[in-house]
Amino acid sequence: MTRHVAVIDIGKTNAKVALVDLADMREVALRRMANAPVADGPYPHHDVELLWSFILDSLAGINRKQRIEAISITTHGATGVLVDAAGELSLPVLDYEFTGPDALAQDYDAIRPAFAETGTPRLPVGLNLGAQLFWQQRNFPAEFAKAAAMLMYPQYWALRLTGVAANEVTSLGCHTDLWNPWKADFSSLVDKMGWRRLMTPVRPAKDQLGPILPELATRTGLDPQTPVFCGLHDSNASLLPHLLSDTPPFSVVSTGTWVVSMAVGGNTIALDAARDTLVNVNALGDPVPSARFMGGREFSLLTEGHSEDWTEADVATVLSGKTSLLPSTQQGSGPFPYHTAAWLNTDGINNGQRFAAISFYLALMTATCLDLIGANGSTIVEGPFARNRLFTRMLAAATARAVTASEAATGTSIGAALLASDHRPAQGKGERIEPPAGPVWANYVRAWRAAADTHS
């Protein structure tokens, strides 16, 4: 039985390599580096060579202390990689926050598939991967024509590790415009644009693509037969352990740069594409109603330079005074994409009260996302926000349902590591938070919702 799995986890803000012990479902080693796009070249792009050095150095360092038995991969979405026949980049890996694709928005909107076909809302900048490819093809026709394959981001790293080119549905199905989740096939856009020639075979996330390349085994000290698994999108990595162990209905909130809410077995509801709801595809190939907002980015911006210490007295003051932040700090996505952020009732607040109000704002935005996708049953919070007790308490209050705060430091790593295992995991560990008693929490939620719905 495979026990120790190294997970390459490329997030939008941080890149990580974690060693997961599958015997007790926990991370026993973690290496991390900041991940930021670079501005040189034709457009802002990801520094894949810097990331590659970090990955190899981390694998070597971890393996010296504990033998790595397998490698799995998970990354952020909205990122594809164009490579030539030799596997080299045809164009730099575009940063999805680059505004360039917006210049061709009118032309792209005329050809992109409807929401009913793909479950993909129309998003700004490069958040629809189809818009990125459309812009690259128009602006760099010679380089685009040399591309032999388009790989989703996890599978690009798998190619570099194994030499095997593949694609996978959780990344293809993440607001790309490229995938039809109802037919489990590429969308009409792919054929309309002549891109099907670029699409490598779609393989399950848990497929073993091959052993690590011999030269990489030499560089890292890993066993040359170390298997590498196909990999998956990060939010779906957070979801996978619960798909395998929990009984629906439930929802999973994956937190990082993005806060992504996913409902399993919830209430049937019509998704509102204008409010950043979408259909994800899980690692089993099934459509999953989802909604998201850039909560991790908002948290970083709002708390930068401020203390995160708070007291129960601070909480009571915020609740009674209804000190609150209204959406949205990051515009263009989320359930209130074009509302301008506003603070209410802030006279005399201290740092602890400000932090409490920020945490409540993020929880109430998350609750709104859960409402928009028909979530029901308990809510599991994965990632950094699981450690924010103010966030989880307010989320329980706003949903009137129990919240479980996962103990895993990086929820995505556990799910990605499970691709290397045939065993059904036990239910994840974490603190269970019941909805707070008393009217003061409910009154705060009611006031925030009324204000959020009416202000712009």
Tab-separated table of C-alpha atoms in Angstrom:
chain	number	residue	atom	x	y	z
A	1	MET	CA	0.000	0.000	0.000
A	2	THR	CA	1.261	3.462	-0.941
A	3	ARG	CA	1.627	5.561	2.189
A	4	HIS	CA	3.726	8.681	1.549
A	5	VAL	CA	2.595	10.822	-1.390
A	6	ALA	CA	4.241	14.084	-2.428
A	7	VAL	CA	1.664	16.596	-3.648
A	8	ILE	CA	2.680	19.445	-5.913
A	9	ASP	CA	0.129	22.175	-5.135
A	10	ILE	CA	0.407	25.311	-7.270
A	11	GLY	CA	-1.932	27.982	-5.925
A	12	LYS	CA	-2.369	31.473	-7.290
A	13	THR	CA	-0.659	33.053	-4.264
A	14	ASN	CA	1.607	30.270	-3.015
A	15	ALA	CA	3.206	27.159	-4.451
A	16	LYS	CA	3.579	24.192	-2.122
A	17	VAL	CA	4.953	20.686	-2.042
A	18	ALA	CA	3.422	18.643	0.765
A	19	LEU	CA	4.126	15.106	1.888
A	20	VAL	CA	0.886	13.380	2.861
A	21	ASP	CA	0.819	10.306	5.097
A	22	LEU	CA	-2.209	8.364	3.857
A	23	ALA	CA	-2.168	6.113	6.925
A	24	ASP	CA	-3.551	8.912	9.080
A	25	MET	CA	-4.550	11.456	6.407
A	26	ARG	CA	-2.239	14.258	7.444
A	27	GLU	CA	0.618	16.309	6.074
A	28	VAL	CA	3.962	15.403	7.584
A	29	ALA	CA	6.102	17.844	5.590
A	30	LEU	CA	5.374	21.081	3.762
A	31	ARG	CA	7.518	23.387	1.656
A	32	ARG	CA	6.156	26.673	0.370
A	33	MET	CA	7.135	29.650	-1.784
A	34	ALA	CA	5.362	32.787	-2.895
A	35	ASN	CA	3.940	32.533	-6.399
A	36	ALA	CA	3.535	35.734	-8.376
A	37	PRO	CA	3.355	36.386	-12.120
A	38	VAL	CA	6.201	38.150	-13.887
A	39	ALA	CA	5.671	41.153	-16.133
A	40	ASP	CA	8.439	40.747	-18.700
A	41	GLY	CA	7.802	39.239	-22.120
A	42	PRO	CA	4.702	39.718	-24.254
A	43	TYR	CA	2.242	39.675	-21.293
A	44	PRO	CA	2.137	38.844	-17.560
A	45	HIS	CA	2.811	35.147	-17.156
A	46	HIS	CA	3.768	32.444	-14.683
A	47	ASP	CA	7.452	31.811	-14.050
A	48	VAL	CA	7.310	28.085	-14.714
A	49	GLU	CA	11.086	27.640	-14.585
A	50	LEU	CA	11.282	29.136	-11.096
A	51	LEU	CA	8.393	26.913	-10.039
A	52	TRP	CA	10.072	23.891	-11.619
A	53	SER	CA	13.264	24.468	-9.630
A	54	PHE	CA	11.213	24.833	-6.450
A	55	ILE	CA	9.341	21.586	-7.201
A	56	LEU	CA	12.474	19.556	-7.836
A	57	ASP	CA	14.363	21.000	-4.862
A	58	SER	CA	11.362	20.322	-2.607
A	59	LEU	CA	10.977	16.742	-3.811
A	60	ALA	CA	14.678	16.137	-3.197
A	61	GLY	CA	14.640	17.722	0.246
A	62	ILE	CA	11.531	15.882	1.404
A	63	ASN	CA	12.762	12.557	0.005
A	64	ARG	CA	15.995	12.797	1.964
A	65	LYS	CA	13.996	12.678	5.195
A	66	GLN	CA	11.146	10.357	4.156
A	67	ARG	CA	11.017	8.270	0.998
A	68	ILE	CA	8.403	9.539	-1.464
A	69	GLU	CA	6.368	6.649	-2.862
A	70	ALA	CA	4.190	8.557	-5.351
A	71	ILE	CA	3.594	12.055	-6.733
A	72	SER	CA	0.261	13.794	-7.312
A	73	ILE	CA	-0.506	17.275	-8.601
A	74	THR	CA	-3.116	19.959	-8.034
A	75	THR	CA	-3.208	23.560	-9.258
A	76	HIS	CA	-5.435	26.607	-9.544
A	77	GLY	CA	-7.808	26.791	-12.489
A	78	ALA	CA	-8.216	29.124	-15.477
A	79	THR	CA	-4.763	28.197	-16.709
A	80	GLY	CA	-3.744	26.261	-19.799
A	81	VAL	CA	-0.342	25.692	-21.351
A	82	LEU	CA	0.439	25.609	-25.066
A	83	VAL	CA	3.412	23.373	-25.885
A	84	ASP	CA	5.101	22.362	-29.104
A	85	ALA	CA	5.889	18.831	-30.282
A	86	ALA	CA	8.974	18.747	-28.042
A	87	GLY	CA	6.965	19.753	-24.958
A	88	GLU	CA	8.466	23.249	-24.854
A	89	LEU	CA	6.304	26.345	-24.348
A	90	SER	CA	4.843	27.776	-27.527
A	91	LEU	CA	3.799	30.889	-25.589
A	92	PRO	CA	4.306	31.975	-21.973
A	93	VAL	CA	1.693	30.660	-19.512
A	94	LEU	CA	-0.707	33.587	-19.318
A	95	ASP	CA	-1.720	34.979	-15.923
A	96	TYR	CA	-5.525	34.890	-15.778
A	97	GLU	CA	-5.638	38.333	-14.124
A	98	PHE	CA	-4.122	39.928	-17.232
A	99	THR	CA	-6.643	42.305	-18.802
A	100	GLY	CA	-5.572	41.712	-22.398
A	101	PRO	CA	-8.365	39.279	-23.324
A	102	ASP	CA	-10.929	41.972	-22.467
A	103	ALA	CA	-9.838	43.886	-25.585
A	104	LEU	CA	-11.446	41.148	-27.692
A	105	ALA	CA	-14.465	40.633	-25.435
A	106	GLN	CA	-17.032	41.581	-28.063
A	107	ASP	CA	-15.597	39.200	-30.653
A	108	TYR	CA	-15.226	36.413	-28.111
A	109	ASP	CA	-18.763	36.845	-26.789
A	110	ALA	CA	-20.057	36.323	-30.319
A	111	ILE	CA	-18.645	32.789	-30.489
A	112	ARG	CA	-18.550	31.443	-26.931
A	113	PRO	CA	-21.087	28.755	-25.963
A	114	ALA	CA	-24.146	29.511	-23.867
A	115	PHE	CA	-24.169	28.925	-20.108
A	116	ALA	CA	-26.678	26.099	-20.663
A	117	GLU	CA	-24.087	24.163	-22.689
A	118	THR	CA	-21.013	24.570	-20.504
A	119	GLY	CA	-22.117	25.758	-17.063
A	120	THR	CA	-19.501	28.503	-17.521
A	121	PRO	CA	-20.431	32.104	-16.654
A	122	ARG	CA	-18.862	34.905	-18.650
A	123	LEU	CA	-16.032	36.217	-16.516
A	124	PRO	CA	-13.668	39.174	-16.925
A	125	VAL	CA	-9.956	39.237	-17.822
A	126	GLY	CA	-8.664	35.715	-18.484
A	127	LEU	CA	-10.881	33.829	-16.070
A	128	ASN	CA	-12.471	32.000	-19.002
A	129	LEU	CA	-9.628	29.964	-20.481
A	130	GLY	CA	-11.328	30.031	-23.865
A	131	ALA	CA	-10.959	33.821	-23.877
A	132	GLN	CA	-7.222	33.466	-23.188
A	133	LEU	CA	-6.737	31.067	-26.097
A	134	PHE	CA	-8.841	33.266	-28.386
A	135	TRP	CA	-6.698	36.314	-27.499
A	136	GLN	CA	-3.424	34.412	-27.896
A	137	GLN	CA	-4.426	33.032	-31.279
A	138	ARG	CA	-5.399	36.494	-32.550
A	139	ASN	CA	-2.305	38.267	-31.218
A	140	PHE	CA	0.377	35.589	-31.709
A	141	PRO	CA	-0.794	33.570	-34.717
A	142	ALA	CA	2.628	32.179	-35.664
A	143	GLU	CA	3.446	30.969	-32.153
A	144	PHE	CA	-0.073	29.589	-31.679
A	145	ALA	CA	0.164	27.682	-34.954
A	146	LYS	CA	3.312	25.912	-33.696
A	147	ALA	CA	1.478	24.556	-30.628
A	148	ALA	CA	1.024	20.796	-30.719
A	149	ALA	CA	-0.990	20.514	-27.505
A	150	MET	CA	-2.928	22.516	-24.912
A	151	LEU	CA	-2.556	21.107	-21.423
A	152	MET	CA	-4.422	22.136	-18.330
A	153	TYR	CA	-2.045	23.330	-15.633
A	154	PRO	CA	-1.837	20.172	-13.461
A	155	GLN	CA	-1.179	18.055	-16.538
A	156	TYR	CA	1.552	20.409	-17.745
A	157	TRP	CA	3.526	19.559	-14.618
A	158	ALA	CA	2.690	15.882	-15.124
A	159	LEU	CA	4.135	16.149	-18.639
A	160	ARG	CA	7.359	17.600	-17.280
A	161	LEU	CA	7.579	14.832	-14.697
A	162	THR	CA	6.729	11.888	-16.975
A	163	GLY	CA	6.851	12.947	-20.614
A	164	VAL	CA	3.198	11.877	-21.005
A	165	ALA	CA	0.644	14.404	-22.315
A	166	ALA	CA	-2.921	14.229	-20.969
A	167	ASN	CA	-5.872	16.362	-19.896
A	168	GLU	CA	-8.446	15.910	-17.125
A	169	VAL	CA	-12.047	16.942	-16.491
A	170	THR	CA	-11.874	18.871	-13.196
A	171	SER	CA	-9.622	21.504	-14.761
A	172	LEU	CA	-11.311	21.395	-18.170
A	173	GLY	CA	-14.669	21.837	-16.444
A	174	CYS	CA	-13.648	24.848	-14.344
A	175	HIS	CA	-15.222	27.913	-16.082
A	176	THR	CA	-13.147	27.384	-19.235
A	177	ASP	CA	-15.879	27.480	-21.943
A	178	LEU	CA	-14.079	24.409	-23.320
A	179	TRP	CA	-16.058	21.559	-21.730
A	180	ASN	CA	-19.663	20.342	-21.890
A	181	PRO	CA	-20.284	18.667	-18.505
A	182	TRP	CA	-23.600	17.176	-19.657
A	183	LYS	CA	-22.011	15.345	-22.612
A	184	ALA	CA	-18.602	14.778	-20.979
A	185	ASP	CA	-16.912	16.120	-24.105
A	186	PHE	CA	-15.309	19.264	-25.417
A	187	SER	CA	-17.688	22.138	-26.097
A	188	SER	CA	-18.787	23.478	-29.452
A	189	LEU	CA	-16.213	26.286	-29.056
A	190	VAL	CA	-13.343	23.813	-29.365
A	191	ASP	CA	-14.551	22.603	-32.759
A	192	LYS	CA	-15.614	26.059	-33.927
A	193	MET	CA	-12.082	27.370	-33.315
A	194	GLY	CA	-10.294	24.274	-34.627
A	195	TRP	CA	-8.726	23.568	-31.260
A	196	ARG	CA	-9.611	19.891	-30.976
A	197	ARG	CA	-6.261	19.040	-32.585
A	198	LEU	CA	-4.607	20.575	-29.510
A	199	MET	CA	-6.589	18.603	-26.959
A	200	THR	CA	-4.608	15.720	-25.521
A	201	PRO	CA	-6.441	12.556	-24.369
A	202	VAL	CA	-8.710	13.139	-21.379
A	203	ARG	CA	-7.755	10.760	-18.587
A	204	PRO	CA	-9.152	10.252	-15.078
A	205	ALA	CA	-7.492	12.247	-12.309
A	206	LYS	CA	-6.323	9.049	-10.612
A	207	ASP	CA	-4.666	7.573	-13.720
A	208	GLN	CA	-1.001	6.779	-13.266
A	209	LEU	CA	0.630	8.532	-16.221
A	210	GLY	CA	3.986	6.893	-15.749
A	211	PRO	CA	7.075	6.809	-13.589
A	212	ILE	CA	9.177	9.898	-13.064
A	213	LEU	CA	11.632	10.538	-15.910
A	214	PRO	CA	15.078	8.980	-15.322
A	215	GLU	CA	16.923	12.308	-15.313
A	216	LEU	CA	14.529	13.638	-12.668
A	217	ALA	CA	15.046	10.559	-10.527
A	218	THR	CA	18.775	11.288	-10.658
A	219	ARG	CA	18.248	14.974	-9.837
A	220	THR	CA	15.897	14.382	-6.881
A	221	GLY	CA	17.091	11.045	-5.523
A	222	LEU	CA	13.632	9.507	-5.972
A	223	ASP	CA	13.195	5.885	-6.973
A	224	PRO	CA	13.097	5.779	-10.809
A	225	GLN	CA	9.816	3.843	-10.596
A	226	THR	CA	8.052	6.525	-8.517
A	227	PRO	CA	4.580	6.834	-10.107
A	228	VAL	CA	3.084	10.186	-11.083
A	229	PHE	CA	-0.693	10.603	-11.129
A	230	CYS	CA	-2.649	12.720	-13.596
A	231	GLY	CA	-3.790	15.307	-11.035
A	232	LEU	CA	-6.749	17.652	-10.651
A	233	HIS	CA	-8.035	21.178	-10.034
A	234	ASP	CA	-7.419	22.410	-6.469
A	235	SER	CA	-11.004	23.027	-5.358
A	236	ASN	CA	-11.968	19.577	-6.567
A	237	ALA	CA	-9.032	18.153	-4.651
A	238	SER	CA	-10.587	19.619	-1.497
A	239	LEU	CA	-13.920	18.056	-2.456
A	240	LEU	CA	-12.667	14.552	-3.276
A	241	PRO	CA	-12.157	13.149	0.274
A	242	HIS	CA	-15.728	14.097	1.126
A	243	LEU	CA	-17.135	12.580	-2.060
A	244	LEU	CA	-15.502	9.324	-1.009
A	245	SER	CA	-16.437	9.372	2.682
A	246	ASP	CA	-19.412	11.655	3.473
A	247	THR	CA	-23.117	11.088	2.936
A	248	PRO	CA	-24.990	13.790	0.962
A	249	PRO	CA	-26.293	16.370	1.336
A	250	PHE	CA	-23.248	18.407	2.280
A	251	SER	CA	-21.164	21.228	0.899
A	252	VAL	CA	-17.451	21.903	0.833
A	253	VAL	CA	-15.927	25.382	0.970
A	254	SER	CA	-12.385	25.390	-0.383
A	255	THR	CA	-10.508	28.492	0.757
A	256	GLY	CA	-7.367	30.033	-0.686
A	257	THR	CA	-6.980	32.963	-3.040
A	258	TRP	CA	-10.493	31.973	-4.135
A	259	VAL	CA	-13.263	30.787	-1.838
A	260	VAL	CA	-15.080	28.103	-3.820
A	261	SER	CA	-18.334	26.617	-2.499
A	262	MET	CA	-19.518	23.272	-3.901
A	263	ALA	CA	-22.853	21.600	-3.121
A	264	VAL	CA	-23.295	17.834	-3.195
A	265	GLY	CA	-26.828	16.457	-3.054
A	266	GLY	CA	-28.309	19.869	-2.320
A	267	ASN	CA	-31.553	21.451	-3.396
A	268	THR	CA	-32.275	21.765	-7.108
A	269	ILE	CA	-31.871	25.405	-8.040
A	270	ALA	CA	-31.413	27.434	-11.220
A	271	LEU	CA	-27.886	28.819	-11.254
A	272	ASP	CA	-27.484	32.545	-11.868
A	273	ALA	CA	-24.545	33.060	-14.228
A	274	ALA	CA	-24.540	36.794	-13.476
A	275	ARG	CA	-23.583	36.063	-9.851
A	276	ASP	CA	-20.542	33.868	-10.549
A	277	THR	CA	-22.225	30.538	-10.087
A	278	LEU	CA	-20.990	27.746	-12.309
A	279	VAL	CA	-20.912	24.028	-12.887
A	280	ASN	CA	-17.678	22.368	-11.829
A	281	VAL	CA	-16.910	18.767	-12.718
A	282	ASN	CA	-15.706	16.617	-9.839
A	283	ALA	CA	-12.994	13.969	-9.921
A	284	LEU	CA	-15.617	11.275	-10.546
A	285	GLY	CA	-16.779	13.144	-13.650
A	286	ASP	CA	-20.060	14.437	-12.211
A	287	PRO	CA	-21.340	18.044	-12.478
A	288	VAL	CA	-21.252	20.006	-9.197
A	289	PRO	CA	-23.127	23.310	-8.640
A	290	SER	CA	-20.537	25.809	-7.447
A	291	ALA	CA	-20.062	29.491	-6.629
A	292	ARG	CA	-17.041	31.519	-5.708
A	293	PHE	CA	-15.506	34.867	-4.845
A	294	MET	CA	-11.942	36.059	-4.353
A	295	GLY	CA	-12.107	35.809	-0.571
A	296	GLY	CA	-8.472	35.012	0.147
A	297	ARG	CA	-7.322	37.973	-1.892
A	298	GLU	CA	-9.851	40.195	-0.114
A	299	PHE	CA	-8.683	38.964	3.291
A	300	SER	CA	-5.051	39.765	2.458
A	301	LEU	CA	-5.875	43.258	1.233
A	302	LEU	CA	-8.179	44.065	4.135
A	303	THR	CA	-5.889	42.820	6.897
A	304	GLU	CA	-2.538	43.997	5.551
A	305	GLY	CA	-0.800	46.070	8.197
A	306	HIS	CA	-3.516	45.431	10.798
A	307	SER	CA	-3.527	43.201	13.856
A	308	GLU	CA	-5.573	40.008	13.674
A	309	ASP	CA	-5.982	39.730	17.447
A	310	TRP	CA	-9.524	39.911	18.811
A	311	THR	CA	-11.528	39.255	21.957
A	312	GLU	CA	-15.041	38.083	22.687
A	313	ALA	CA	-15.770	41.648	23.789
A	314	ASP	CA	-14.810	42.798	20.276
A	315	VAL	CA	-17.238	40.268	18.810
A	316	ALA	CA	-20.054	41.421	21.068
A	317	THR	CA	-19.423	45.059	20.136
A	318	VAL	CA	-19.492	44.320	16.401
A	319	LEU	CA	-22.653	42.246	16.666
A	320	SER	CA	-24.546	44.748	18.790
A	321	GLY	CA	-23.370	47.785	16.819
A	322	LYS	CA	-23.783	46.023	13.465
A	323	THR	CA	-20.369	47.169	12.312
A	324	SER	CA	-20.073	45.582	8.886
A	325	LEU	CA	-18.388	45.553	5.508
A	326	LEU	CA	-20.582	45.329	2.416
A	327	PRO	CA	-19.469	43.765	-0.893
A	328	SER	CA	-17.364	43.755	-2.886
A	329	THR	CA	-13.722	44.506	-2.193
A	330	GLN	CA	-12.703	42.603	-5.331
A	331	GLN	CA	-15.075	43.427	-8.155
A	332	GLY	CA	-15.831	41.599	-11.391
A	333	SER	CA	-16.518	38.220	-9.803
A	334	GLY	CA	-18.420	36.751	-6.872
A	335	PRO	CA	-22.115	37.039	-5.946
A	336	PHE	CA	-22.049	40.881	-5.991
A	337	PRO	CA	-19.663	41.447	-8.923
A	338	TYR	CA	-20.402	45.129	-9.494
A	339	HIS	CA	-21.227	46.383	-5.997
A	340	THR	CA	-18.794	48.836	-4.434
A	341	ALA	CA	-17.486	47.930	-0.991
A	342	ALA	CA	-18.719	50.063	1.912
A	343	TRP	CA	-18.196	50.078	5.671
A	344	LEU	CA	-21.154	50.644	8.010
A	345	ASN	CA	-21.216	51.770	11.661
A	346	THR	CA	-17.455	52.059	12.113
A	347	ASP	CA	-17.209	54.961	14.555
A	348	GLY	CA	-14.622	54.223	17.219
A	349	ILE	CA	-13.867	50.627	16.222
A	350	ASN	CA	-10.539	49.116	17.221
A	351	ASN	CA	-8.381	46.596	15.347
A	352	GLY	CA	-10.007	43.571	16.958
A	353	GLN	CA	-13.470	44.776	15.991
A	354	ARG	CA	-12.312	45.525	12.464
A	355	PHE	CA	-10.900	41.999	12.123
A	356	ALA	CA	-14.150	40.526	13.410
A	357	ALA	CA	-16.172	42.526	10.866
A	358	ILE	CA	-13.862	41.394	8.038
A	359	SER	CA	-14.206	37.756	9.090
A	360	PHE	CA	-17.981	38.134	9.267
A	361	TYR	CA	-18.053	39.725	5.804
A	362	LEU	CA	-16.157	36.792	4.313
A	363	ALA	CA	-18.460	34.299	6.041
A	364	LEU	CA	-21.595	36.106	4.846
A	365	MET	CA	-20.278	36.211	1.284
A	366	THR	CA	-19.651	32.463	1.556
A	367	ALA	CA	-23.155	31.880	2.907
A	368	THR	CA	-24.558	33.835	-0.044
A	369	CYS	CA	-22.612	31.570	-2.405
A	370	LEU	CA	-24.010	28.497	-0.649
A	371	ASP	CA	-27.552	29.852	-0.969
A	372	LEU	CA	-27.053	30.450	-4.702
A	373	ILE	CA	-26.146	26.793	-5.328
A	374	GLY	CA	-28.864	25.186	-3.197
A	375	ALA	CA	-26.493	23.880	-0.530
A	376	ASN	CA	-27.988	21.723	2.211
A	377	GLY	CA	-26.653	19.679	5.099
A	378	SER	CA	-23.414	20.389	6.913
A	379	THR	CA	-20.652	22.590	5.530
A	380	ILE	CA	-16.985	21.549	5.572
A	381	VAL	CA	-14.446	24.374	5.381
A	382	GLU	CA	-11.038	23.461	3.954
A	383	GLY	CA	-7.906	25.582	3.825
A	384	PRO	CA	-6.819	28.723	5.720
A	385	PHE	CA	-10.288	30.004	6.643
A	386	ALA	CA	-10.938	26.806	8.603
A	387	ARG	CA	-8.571	28.214	11.229
A	388	ASN	CA	-10.523	31.472	11.543
A	389	ARG	CA	-13.005	30.816	14.363
A	390	LEU	CA	-14.890	34.052	13.635
A	391	PHE	CA	-15.426	32.982	10.014
A	392	THR	CA	-16.714	29.516	10.911
A	393	ARG	CA	-18.998	30.788	13.683
A	394	MET	CA	-20.595	33.370	11.409
A	395	LEU	CA	-20.905	30.851	8.572
A	396	ALA	CA	-22.801	28.516	10.911
A	397	ALA	CA	-25.022	31.410	11.980
A	398	ALA	CA	-25.723	32.585	8.436
A	399	THR	CA	-26.551	29.112	7.085
A	400	ALA	CA	-28.260	27.845	10.258
A	401	ARG	CA	-26.346	24.613	9.696
A	402	ALA	CA	-23.344	23.007	11.353
A	403	VAL	CA	-19.863	23.805	10.037
A	404	THR	CA	-16.853	21.517	10.285
A	405	ALA	CA	-13.462	23.255	10.278
A	406	SER	CA	-11.009	20.843	8.678
A	407	GLU	CA	-7.778	20.217	10.576
A	408	ALA	CA	-5.680	19.831	7.425
A	409	ALA	CA	-3.301	22.746	6.843
A	410	THR	CA	-3.728	22.369	3.087
A	411	GLY	CA	-7.025	20.656	2.295
A	412	THR	CA	-6.146	20.320	-1.369
A	413	SER	CA	-3.113	18.160	-0.597
A	414	ILE	CA	-5.109	15.431	1.128
A	415	GLY	CA	-7.504	15.122	-1.792
A	416	ALA	CA	-4.734	15.090	-4.369
A	417	ALA	CA	-2.844	12.426	-2.409
A	418	LEU	CA	-5.918	10.185	-2.454
A	419	LEU	CA	-5.474	9.786	-6.207
A	420	ALA	CA	-2.623	7.422	-5.335
A	421	SER	CA	-4.797	5.273	-3.043
A	422	ASP	CA	-7.522	2.715	-3.638
A	423	HIS	CA	-8.726	2.927	-0.042
A	424	ARG	CA	-11.831	4.795	1.021
A	425	PRO	CA	-10.822	7.508	3.503
A	426	ALA	CA	-12.355	7.895	6.919
A	427	GLN	CA	-14.312	11.076	7.479
A	428	GLY	CA	-11.996	14.042	7.862
A	429	LYS	CA	-11.072	15.366	11.278
A	430	GLY	CA	-12.118	18.793	12.400
A	431	GLU	CA	-13.982	20.875	14.927
A	432	ARG	CA	-17.759	20.932	14.524
A	433	ILE	CA	-19.304	24.367	15.068
A	434	GLU	CA	-23.033	24.583	15.687
A	435	PRO	CA	-25.018	27.733	14.843
A	436	PRO	CA	-24.631	30.206	17.734
A	437	ALA	CA	-27.618	30.534	20.036
A	438	GLY	CA	-29.465	33.795	20.647
A	439	PRO	CA	-30.968	36.441	18.379
A	440	VAL	CA	-27.960	38.773	18.122
A	441	TRP	CA	-26.217	36.661	15.447
A	442	ALA	CA	-29.403	36.201	13.417
A	443	ASN	CA	-30.141	39.926	13.630
A	444	TYR	CA	-26.649	40.755	12.343
A	445	VAL	CA	-27.057	38.340	9.418
A	446	ARG	CA	-30.461	39.785	8.567
A	447	ALA	CA	-29.155	43.370	8.620
A	448	TRP	CA	-26.116	42.538	6.474
A	449	ARG	CA	-28.169	40.728	3.869
A	450	ALA	CA	-30.645	43.567	3.576
A	451	ALA	CA	-27.868	46.128	3.199
A	452	ALA	CA	-25.865	44.001	0.746
A	453	ASP	CA	-28.874	43.472	-1.503
A	454	THR	CA	-29.795	47.151	-1.687
A	455	HIS	CA	-26.483	48.997	-1.906
A	456	SER	CA	-24.484	49.290	-5.125
